[in-house]
Coordinates of C-alpha atoms and ligand atoms in Angstrom, one line a residue:
X1 CA 56.7 -175.8 130.5
X2 CA 60.0 -177.7 130.4
X3 CA 61.8 -174.3 130.1
X4 CA 60.0 -173.0 133.2
X5 CA 61.1 -176.0 135.3
X6 CA 64.6 -175.4 134.1
X7 CA 64.5 -171.8 135.3
X8 CA 62.9 -172.7 138.6
X9 CA 65.5 -175.4 139.3
X10 CA 68.2 -173.0 138.4
X11 CA 66.9 -170.3 140.8
X12 CA 66.4 -172.8 143.6
X13 CA 69.9 -174.2 143.0
X14 CA 71.4 -170.7 143.1
X15 CA 69.5 -169.9 146.4
X16 CA 70.8 -173.1 148.0
X17 CA 74.3 -172.5 146.8
X18 CA 74.3 -168.9 148.0
X19 CA 72.8 -169.8 151.4
X20 CA 75.5 -172.4 151.8
X21 CA 78.3 -169.9 151.2
X22 CA 77.0 -166.6 152.5
X23 CA 76.5 -167.6 156.2
X24 CA 80.0 -168.8 156.5
X25 CA 81.4 -165.7 154.7
X26 CA 79.2 -163.4 156.8
X27 CA 80.2 -165.2 159.9
X28 CA 83.9 -164.6 159.1
X29 CA 83.2 -160.9 158.3
X30 CA 81.1 -160.6 161.4
X31 CA 83.8 -162.2 163.5
X32 CA 86.4 -159.8 162.2
X33 CA 84.2 -156.8 162.9
X34 CA 83.5 -158.2 166.3
X35 CA 87.2 -158.8 167.0
X36 CA 88.0 -155.2 166.1
X37 CA 84.9 -153.6 167.6
X38 CA 85.0 -155.7 170.7
X39 CA 88.6 -154.6 171.3
X40 CA 87.5 -151.0 170.9
X41 CA 84.3 -151.2 173.0
X42 CA 85.4 -153.8 175.5
X43 CA 85.5 -152.4 179.1
X44 CA 88.9 -153.8 179.6
X45 CA 90.2 -152.5 176.3
X46 CA 92.0 -149.6 177.8
X47 CA 94.1 -152.0 179.9
X48 CA 94.8 -154.3 177.0
X49 CA 97.8 -153.7 174.8
X50 CA 97.3 -152.5 171.2
X51 CA 98.8 -155.0 168.8
X52 CA 99.1 -154.5 165.0
X53 CA 99.1 -157.6 162.9
X54 CA 101.0 -157.0 159.6
X55 CA 100.3 -159.8 157.1
X56 CA 102.7 -160.7 154.3
X57 CA 101.3 -164.0 153.0
X58 CA 102.7 -167.5 153.2
X59 CA 101.2 -170.8 154.2
X60 CA 99.5 -169.3 157.2
X61 CA 97.4 -167.5 154.7
X62 CA 97.3 -170.4 152.3
X63 CA 94.4 -172.5 151.0
X64 CA 94.2 -175.9 149.6
X65 CA 91.3 -177.8 147.9
X66 CA 90.8 -180.3 150.8
X67 CA 91.5 -180.6 154.5
X68 CA 94.2 -183.2 153.8
X69 CA 96.1 -181.1 151.2
X70 CA 99.4 -180.1 152.8
X71 CA 101.6 -179.6 149.7
X72 CA 100.9 -177.8 146.4
X73 CA 98.3 -175.5 148.0
X74 CA 98.1 -171.8 147.3
X75 CA 100.3 -169.8 149.6
X76 CA 99.4 -166.1 150.4
X77 CA 95.7 -166.4 149.6
X78 CA 93.7 -165.2 152.6
X79 CA 93.6 -161.6 153.7
X80 CA 94.6 -160.4 157.1
X81 CA 90.9 -159.8 158.0
X82 CA 90.3 -163.6 157.6
X83 CA 93.3 -164.5 159.6
X84 CA 92.1 -162.3 162.5
X85 CA 88.6 -163.6 162.2
X86 CA 89.8 -167.1 162.6
X87 CA 91.2 -166.4 166.1
X88 CA 88.6 -164.4 168.0
X89 CA 90.3 -165.5 171.3
X90 CA 92.9 -162.8 170.5
X91 CA 90.4 -160.1 171.6
X92 CA 90.7 -161.4 175.2
X93 CA 94.3 -160.5 175.3
X94 CA 94.8 -157.5 173.0
X95 CA 93.2 -154.8 170.9
X96 CA 93.9 -156.0 167.4
X97 CA 94.3 -154.2 164.2
X98 CA 95.3 -155.7 160.9
X99 CA 97.2 -154.5 157.9
X100 CA 98.1 -156.3 154.6
X101 CA 101.7 -155.4 153.6
X102 CA 101.8 -157.9 150.7
X103 CA 100.2 -161.3 150.2
X104 CA 102.9 -163.5 148.6
X105 CA 104.8 -166.7 149.0
X106 CA 107.8 -165.8 151.1
X107 CA 110.2 -166.8 148.3
X108 CA 108.8 -163.6 146.6
X109 CA 109.8 -161.3 149.4
X110 CA 112.1 -158.8 147.7
X111 CA 114.5 -156.2 149.2
X112 CA 111.9 -153.6 148.4
X113 CA 109.3 -155.5 150.4
X114 CA 111.8 -155.8 153.3
X115 CA 112.3 -152.0 153.2
X116 CA 108.6 -151.3 153.1
X117 CA 108.0 -153.7 156.0
X118 CA 110.9 -152.4 158.1
X119 CA 109.8 -148.8 157.6
X120 CA 106.2 -149.5 158.5
X121 CA 107.2 -151.4 161.6
X122 CA 109.3 -148.4 162.8
X123 CA 106.5 -146.0 161.9
X124 CA 103.9 -148.0 163.9
X125 CA 106.2 -148.6 166.9
X126 CA 107.0 -144.8 167.1
X127 CA 103.3 -144.3 168.0
X128 CA 102.1 -144.4 171.6
X129 CA 99.0 -146.2 170.3
X130 CA 101.0 -149.3 169.3
X131 CA 102.4 -151.6 172.0
X132 CA 103.7 -154.4 169.8
X133 CA 103.6 -155.9 166.3
X134 CA 103.0 -159.4 165.0
X135 CA 104.0 -160.3 161.4
X136 CA 102.6 -163.3 159.6
X137 CA 105.0 -164.6 157.0
X138 CA 105.8 -167.6 154.8
X139 CA 108.2 -170.1 156.5
X140 CA 110.6 -170.5 153.5
X141 CA 112.4 -167.2 154.0
X142 CA 111.0 -166.2 157.4
X143 CA 114.4 -166.3 159.1
X144 CA 115.7 -163.7 156.5
X145 CA 112.9 -161.2 157.2
X146 CA 113.1 -161.8 160.9
X147 CA 116.9 -161.2 161.0
X148 CA 116.6 -158.1 158.8
X149 CA 114.0 -156.6 161.2
X150 CA 116.2 -157.6 164.2
X151 CA 118.9 -155.3 162.7
X152 CA 116.7 -152.4 161.6
X153 CA 113.8 -152.0 164.1
X154 CA 114.5 -149.0 166.3
X155 CA 112.3 -149.8 169.3
X156 CA 112.3 -152.0 172.4
X157 CA 108.6 -152.9 171.9
X158 CA 108.0 -156.5 170.9
X159 CA 108.0 -157.5 167.2
X160 CA 107.0 -161.1 166.7
X161 CA 107.0 -163.1 163.5
X162 CA 105.0 -166.2 163.1
X163 CA 104.0 -168.6 160.3
X164 CA 102.5 -172.0 159.6
X165 CA 103.6 -175.2 157.9
X166 CA 100.0 -176.3 157.1
X167 CA 97.6 -174.1 155.1
X168 CA 94.6 -172.6 156.8
X169 CA 92.3 -175.1 155.2
X170 CA 94.2 -178.2 156.5
X171 CA 92.9 -180.4 159.3
X172 CA 94.8 -179.3 162.4
X173 CA 96.3 -176.2 160.7
X174 CA 99.1 -174.8 162.9
X175 CA 98.5 -171.1 161.9
X176 CA 95.7 -170.0 164.3
X177 CA 97.5 -171.1 167.5
X178 CA 100.8 -169.8 166.3
X179 CA 99.1 -166.4 165.6
X180 CA 97.4 -166.4 169.0
X181 CA 100.8 -167.2 170.6
X182 CA 102.5 -164.4 168.6
X183 CA 99.9 -161.9 169.9
X184 CA 100.4 -163.2 173.4
X185 CA 104.2 -162.7 173.1
X186 CA 103.8 -159.3 171.6
X187 CA 101.5 -158.3 174.4
X188 CA 103.8 -159.4 177.2
X189 CA 106.1 -157.0 179.2
X190 CA 108.7 -159.7 179.4
X191 CA 109.1 -159.7 175.6
X192 CA 110.4 -156.1 175.6
X193 CA 114.0 -155.4 174.7
X194 CA 114.9 -158.9 173.5
X195 CA 115.0 -158.0 169.8
X196 CA 112.7 -159.4 167.2
X197 CA 111.1 -162.7 168.2
X198 CA 110.0 -165.7 166.2
X199 CA 107.3 -168.2 167.5
X200 CA 106.1 -171.4 166.1
X201 CA 105.1 -174.6 167.9
X202 CA 105.0 -172.9 171.3
X203 CA 108.6 -172.0 171.2
X204 CA 110.2 -168.6 171.3
X205 CA 113.4 -167.9 169.3
X206 CA 115.7 -165.2 168.2
X207 CA 115.9 -164.7 164.5
X208 CA 119.7 -165.0 164.7
X209 CA 119.5 -168.6 166.0
X210 CA 116.4 -170.1 164.4
X211 CA 116.3 -171.7 160.9
X212 CA 114.0 -173.8 158.8
X213 CA 115.4 -177.3 158.7
X214 CA 112.6 -179.4 157.2
X215 CA 110.8 -179.0 153.9
X216 CA 107.3 -180.1 155.1
X217 CA 107.2 -181.3 158.7
X218 CA 105.1 -179.2 161.1
X219 CA 108.2 -178.8 163.5
X220 CA 110.3 -177.4 160.7
X221 CA 112.0 -174.7 162.7
X222 CA 114.9 -175.3 165.1
X223 CA 117.4 -173.2 167.0
X224 CA 120.1 -175.8 166.3
X225 CA 123.3 -174.7 167.9
X226 CA 122.4 -171.8 170.3
X227 CA 119.0 -172.8 171.6
X228 CA 115.6 -171.2 172.1
X229 CA 114.9 -168.1 174.2
X230 CA 112.0 -169.8 175.8
X231 CA 108.6 -171.4 175.4
X232 CA 104.9 -170.5 175.7
X233 CA 103.2 -172.7 178.2
X234 CA 99.5 -172.5 179.2
X235 CA 99.2 -169.0 177.8
X236 CA 102.3 -167.6 179.4
X237 CA 105.8 -166.9 177.9
X238 CA 108.6 -168.4 179.9
X239 CA 112.0 -166.9 179.0
X240 CA 115.1 -169.0 179.9
X241 CA 117.9 -167.5 177.8
X242 CA 119.2 -164.1 177.0
X243 CA 120.0 -162.8 173.5
X244 CA 123.8 -162.4 173.5
X245 CA 124.2 -160.5 170.2
X246 CA 123.4 -156.9 169.7
X247 CA 120.2 -156.0 167.9
X248 CA 117.5 -153.4 167.0
X249 CA 118.4 -150.1 168.8
X250 CA 122.0 -151.2 169.3
X251 CA 122.9 -151.5 165.6
X252 CA 124.0 -148.6 163.3
X253 CA 121.5 -149.6 160.5
X254 CA 119.0 -146.9 159.8
X255 CA 116.7 -147.6 156.8
X256 CA 114.6 -144.5 157.1
X257 CA 116.1 -142.9 154.0
X258 CA 117.2 -146.1 152.1
X259 CA 115.3 -146.7 148.9
X260 CA 117.4 -149.6 147.6
X261 CA 119.6 -152.2 149.3
X262 CA 122.9 -153.3 147.6
X263 CA 122.8 -156.5 145.6
X264 CA 124.4 -159.3 147.5
X265 CA 124.4 -162.8 146.0
X266 CA 125.1 -166.3 147.4
X267 CA 127.4 -168.7 145.6
X268 CA 127.5 -172.4 146.6
X269 CA 130.7 -174.3 146.9
X270 CA 130.7 -178.0 145.8
X271 CA 132.9 -180.5 144.1
X272 CA 134.0 -179.5 140.6
X273 CA 132.5 -176.0 141.0
X274 CA 133.3 -173.5 138.3
X275 CA 134.4 -169.8 138.7
X276 CA 131.9 -168.3 136.3
X277 CA 129.2 -167.8 139.0
X278 CA 131.6 -165.2 140.5
X279 CA 132.1 -163.6 137.1
X280 CA 128.3 -163.5 136.5
X281 CA 127.7 -161.9 139.9
X282 CA 130.4 -159.2 139.3
X283 CA 129.1 -158.5 135.8
X284 CA 125.5 -158.2 137.1
X285 CA 126.5 -155.5 139.6
X286 CA 126.7 -157.5 142.8
X287 CA 128.3 -155.4 145.6
X288 CA 128.7 -158.4 147.9
X289 CA 129.0 -162.2 147.6
X290 CA 128.4 -164.7 150.4
X291 CA 130.2 -168.0 149.8
X292 CA 128.1 -171.0 151.0
X293 CA 131.3 -172.9 151.3
X294 CA 131.8 -176.5 152.4
X295 CA 133.0 -177.2 155.9
X296 CA 134.6 -174.4 157.9
X297 CA 134.3 -171.9 155.0
X298 CA 136.8 -173.9 152.9
X299 CA 137.4 -172.6 149.4
X300 CA 138.2 -175.0 146.5
X301 CA 140.9 -173.8 144.2
X302 CA 138.2 -172.7 141.7
X303 CA 136.2 -170.9 144.4
X304 CA 139.4 -169.2 145.5
X305 CA 140.0 -168.0 141.9
X306 CA 136.4 -166.7 141.8
X307 CA 136.6 -165.0 145.2
X308 CA 139.9 -163.3 144.2
X309 CA 138.4 -162.1 140.9
X310 CA 135.4 -160.6 142.8
X311 CA 137.6 -159.0 145.4
X312 CA 139.9 -157.5 142.8
X313 CA 136.8 -156.0 141.2
X314 CA 135.8 -154.3 144.5
X315 CA 133.2 -156.8 145.6
X316 CA 133.0 -157.6 149.3
X317 CA 133.1 -161.4 149.9
X318 CA 132.1 -163.1 153.1
X319 CA 132.8 -166.8 153.9
X320 CA 129.8 -168.7 155.3
X321 CA 129.2 -172.4 155.4
X322 CA 126.7 -174.7 153.8
X323 CA 127.0 -177.1 156.7
X324 CA 124.0 -175.9 158.6
X325 CA 125.5 -175.2 162.0
X326 CA 128.7 -174.0 163.6
X327 CA 131.0 -171.0 163.3
X328 CA 133.2 -170.2 160.4
X329 CA 136.6 -169.6 162.1
X330 CA 138.4 -166.3 161.4
X331 CA 140.7 -166.4 158.3
X332 CA 143.4 -163.9 157.4
X333 CA 142.4 -161.7 154.5
X334 CA 138.7 -162.8 154.6
X335 CA 135.5 -161.8 156.3
X336 CA 133.9 -164.7 158.1
X337 CA 130.1 -164.9 158.8
X338 CA 130.6 -166.1 162.3
X339 CA 127.7 -168.6 162.8
X340 CA 125.3 -166.9 160.4
X341 CA 124.1 -169.2 157.7
X342 CA 124.5 -167.9 154.1
X343 CA 121.0 -166.5 153.8
X344 CA 121.3 -164.5 157.1
X345 CA 124.9 -163.5 156.2
X346 CA 123.5 -162.0 153.1
X347 CA 121.0 -159.9 155.1
X348 CA 123.8 -158.5 157.3
X349 CA 126.1 -157.8 154.4
X350 CA 123.4 -155.8 152.6
X351 CA 122.9 -153.6 155.6
X352 CA 126.7 -153.4 156.4
X353 CA 127.3 -152.1 152.8
X354 CA 124.9 -149.3 153.5
X355 CA 127.3 -147.9 156.1
X356 CA 130.8 -149.1 155.1
X357 CA 132.9 -151.3 152.8
X358 CA 135.8 -151.5 155.1
X359 CA 136.4 -155.3 155.6
X360 CA 137.6 -154.9 159.2
X361 CA 134.4 -152.9 160.2
X362 CA 132.2 -155.4 158.3
X363 CA 133.9 -158.3 160.2
X364 CA 133.2 -156.4 163.5
X365 CA 129.5 -156.4 162.5
X366 CA 129.6 -160.2 162.1
X367 CA 131.3 -160.5 165.4
X368 CA 128.6 -158.3 167.1
X369 CA 125.3 -159.0 165.5
Ligands
LIG1 N1 106.2 -171.5 150.4 C1 105.6 -171.0 151.6 C2 106.1 -169.7 151.9 O1 107.2 -169.5 152.4 C3 105.9 -172.0 152.7 C4 105.2 -171.7 154.0 O2 104.8 -170.6 154.3 O3 105.2 -172.6 154.9 O4 105.4 -168.7 151.7

């Protein structure tokens, strides 16, 4: 008798547990289906732009164990379908399709993933059925992927990256509105021809200018020295500034047939720094080195020794700065990264080395892009 009670209790508990979960899961799945189907069946759909959302992971797809957990959560957990389902408002402004490229913390974005993403973006944009692309990404290395795409996308159609500082499970998570804004931007005529765009916190920025400057704060992204392109206000993009540097269709970087990008490493400059980092980079096959030097690209005597060793071994060296803003002034015999921070200088050098290793030509790329 006791045993029967046990089983009945177990069955009832299971039904209660399942009925608690299933409706919310079904609601999400239904929302997603509705988002996609509504965009296909909606009367207005022929007039709405077709936007592909490519998801790569990050905090925007992250989950924590409580609504107040904003650190130590699992980044890159939710699938693109769930991200889309969370923002049904997008179907009012665009026909949405989703694609999962990878689902990782952005610190695990590799050169191979960059190439896969860049090729997929170009493939989609070449189709008349795609009007714009939104990419969801982790914030930690977002600026690197965005700048890479800014140099390799071969289309004037909008490509917009967005992210979140708070996981999807957090109270007042920033992901859903950022995603909505990204779709809004990608759908808008005025976003065409401006290169790749980045939006978080209602602001519009060029990947060349924007950088992550705070470890945890929701307003972690700033265009420190050169400003934002504009802002999204009441559901409308307002552009105020032009992109001065060349991008997308105006660069010589074609990744169509590139299977592997050259290895480029970043070496920090600091008091009492050794030279062996340079030796290690050369021995491990680096084709390029970015020096994250103090000040205006200043080399300590040890760094100078290391740089000379690398250059004597055929490695291209670019001087950048660890300062966080400003331009590294031109220096005789060296390539300067202009105002690109070390991580973006690395992206440009990898691409530059796919077309030349002539220092003058590489300097001209830093001057132009
Ligand atoms: N570590 C996370 C990532 O870059 C941080 C974030 O997305 O905010 O994937």
